[in-house]
Tab-separated table of C-alpha atoms in Angstrom:
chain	number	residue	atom	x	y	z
A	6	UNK	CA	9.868	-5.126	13.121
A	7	UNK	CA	7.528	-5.620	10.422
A	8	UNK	CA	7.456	-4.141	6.803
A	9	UNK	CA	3.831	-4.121	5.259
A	10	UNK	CA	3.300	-3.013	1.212
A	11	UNK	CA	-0.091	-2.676	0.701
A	12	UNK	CA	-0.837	-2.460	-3.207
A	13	UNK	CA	-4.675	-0.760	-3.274
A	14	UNK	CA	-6.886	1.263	-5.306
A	15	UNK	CA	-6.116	5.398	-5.874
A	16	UNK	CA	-9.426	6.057	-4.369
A	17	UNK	CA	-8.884	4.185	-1.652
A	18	UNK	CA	-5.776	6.341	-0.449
A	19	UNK	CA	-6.981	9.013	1.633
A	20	UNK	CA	-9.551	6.390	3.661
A	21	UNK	CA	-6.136	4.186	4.159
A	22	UNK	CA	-4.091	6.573	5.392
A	23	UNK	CA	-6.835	8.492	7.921
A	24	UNK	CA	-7.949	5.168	9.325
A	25	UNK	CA	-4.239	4.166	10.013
A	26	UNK	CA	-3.508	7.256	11.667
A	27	UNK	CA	-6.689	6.719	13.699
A	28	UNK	CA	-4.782	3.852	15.099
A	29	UNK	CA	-1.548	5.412	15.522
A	30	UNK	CA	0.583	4.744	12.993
A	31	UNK	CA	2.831	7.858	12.383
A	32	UNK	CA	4.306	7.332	9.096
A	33	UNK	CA	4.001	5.654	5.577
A	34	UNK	CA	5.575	5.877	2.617
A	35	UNK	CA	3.482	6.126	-0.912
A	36	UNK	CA	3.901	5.851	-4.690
A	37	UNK	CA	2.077	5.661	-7.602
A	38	UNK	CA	2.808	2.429	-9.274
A	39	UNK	CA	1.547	0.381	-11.972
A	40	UNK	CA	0.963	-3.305	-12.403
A	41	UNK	CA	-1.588	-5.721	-13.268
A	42	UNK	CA	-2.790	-9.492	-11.500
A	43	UNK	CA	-5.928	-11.607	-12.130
A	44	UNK	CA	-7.337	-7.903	-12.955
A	45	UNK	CA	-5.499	-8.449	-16.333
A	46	UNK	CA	-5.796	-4.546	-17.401
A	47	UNK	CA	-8.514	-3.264	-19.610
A	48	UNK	CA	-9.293	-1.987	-22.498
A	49	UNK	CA	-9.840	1.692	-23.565
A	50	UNK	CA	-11.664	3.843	-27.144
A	51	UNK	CA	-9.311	6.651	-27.890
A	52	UNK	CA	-10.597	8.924	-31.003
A	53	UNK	CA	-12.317	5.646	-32.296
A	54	UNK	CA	-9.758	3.338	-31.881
A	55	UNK	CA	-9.968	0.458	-29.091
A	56	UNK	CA	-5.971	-0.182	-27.208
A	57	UNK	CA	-5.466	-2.625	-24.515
A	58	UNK	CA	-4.282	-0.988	-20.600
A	59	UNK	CA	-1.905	-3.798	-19.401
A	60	UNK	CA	-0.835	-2.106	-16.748
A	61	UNK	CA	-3.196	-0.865	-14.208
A	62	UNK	CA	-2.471	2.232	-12.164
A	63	UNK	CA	-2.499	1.649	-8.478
A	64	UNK	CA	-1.104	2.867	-5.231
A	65	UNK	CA	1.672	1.800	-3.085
A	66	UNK	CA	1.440	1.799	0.743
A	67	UNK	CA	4.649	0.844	3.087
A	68	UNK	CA	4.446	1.219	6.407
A	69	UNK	CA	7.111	-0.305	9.263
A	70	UNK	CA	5.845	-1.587	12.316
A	71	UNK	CA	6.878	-3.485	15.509
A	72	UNK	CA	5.423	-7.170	15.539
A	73	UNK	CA	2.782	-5.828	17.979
A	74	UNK	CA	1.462	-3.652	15.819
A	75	UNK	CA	1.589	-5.623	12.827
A	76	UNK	CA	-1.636	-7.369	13.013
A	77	UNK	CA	-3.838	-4.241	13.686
A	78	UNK	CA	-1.827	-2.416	11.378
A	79	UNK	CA	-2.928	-5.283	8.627
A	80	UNK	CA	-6.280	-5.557	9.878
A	81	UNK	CA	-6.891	-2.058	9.077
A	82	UNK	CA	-5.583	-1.576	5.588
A	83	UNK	CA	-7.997	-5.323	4.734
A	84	UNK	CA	-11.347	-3.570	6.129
A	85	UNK	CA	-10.584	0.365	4.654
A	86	UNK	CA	-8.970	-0.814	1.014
A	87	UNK	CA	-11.437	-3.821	0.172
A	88	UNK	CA	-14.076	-2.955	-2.442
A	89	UNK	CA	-15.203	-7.154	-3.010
A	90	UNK	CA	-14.072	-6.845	-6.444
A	91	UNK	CA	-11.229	-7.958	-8.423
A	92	UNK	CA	-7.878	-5.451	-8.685
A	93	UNK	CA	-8.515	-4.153	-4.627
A	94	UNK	CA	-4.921	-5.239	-4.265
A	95	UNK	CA	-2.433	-7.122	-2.135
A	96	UNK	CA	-0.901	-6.958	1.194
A	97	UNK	CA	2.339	-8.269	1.509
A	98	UNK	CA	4.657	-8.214	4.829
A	99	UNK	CA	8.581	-8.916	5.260
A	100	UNK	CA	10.523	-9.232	8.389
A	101	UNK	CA	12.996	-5.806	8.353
A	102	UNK	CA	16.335	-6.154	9.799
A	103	UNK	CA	17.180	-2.946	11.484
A	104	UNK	CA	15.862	0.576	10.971
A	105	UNK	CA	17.716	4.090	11.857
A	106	UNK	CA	16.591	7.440	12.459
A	107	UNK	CA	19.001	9.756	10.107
A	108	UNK	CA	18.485	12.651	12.433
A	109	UNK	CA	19.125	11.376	15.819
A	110	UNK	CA	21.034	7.906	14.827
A	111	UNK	CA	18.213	5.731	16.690
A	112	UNK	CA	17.994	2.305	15.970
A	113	UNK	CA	15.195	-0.545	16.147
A	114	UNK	CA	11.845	0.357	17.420
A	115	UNK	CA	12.992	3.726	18.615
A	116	UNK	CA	13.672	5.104	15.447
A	117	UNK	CA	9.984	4.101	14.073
């Protein structure tokens, strides 16, 4: 099993998460983070005055899959998230252990 964080753009949410459950994915976590990369933040005028945004506001996509899934599942997020300009995000994907269904106590793939 496969655990893929997918940092992308607010605006970008809703086309994300309808395009992965086009392809079956049944669940994902998401939260609004903050952060900044080569984007570097920008800079804002408030009542005249010109302040510095260091940290960008972005959104946080995790979704576990099995490691047949996980290129599709990657594939998908690259082609519905990516604008061509700097700040789109990252993608990053970790090898997960074990997982368990709270409910049901299901472990591994069948509690996904």
């Amino acid at each position: 099993m496969k655990k893929v964080e997918a940092i992308v753009r607010h605006f970008k949410l809703e086309d994300v998460k309808n395009a992965l459950t086009d392809h079956g994915v049944h669940g994902m976590t998401v939260s609004e983070v903050r952060g900044f990369g080569r984007q570097k933040g920008h800079t804002e005028i408030y009542r005249g005055t010109e302040y510095a945004i260091d940290f960008v506001p972005k959104v946080k996509i995790e979704v576990i899959c099995t490691d047949e899934n996980l290129q599709m599942v990657v594939d998908t997020i690259l082609q519905t998230a990516q604008t061509g300009q700097i700040g789109d995000g990252k993608i990053f994907v970790t090898n997960l252990e074990e997982s368990i269904r709270i409910r049901t106590g299901e472990r591994g793939e069948e509690a996904l």
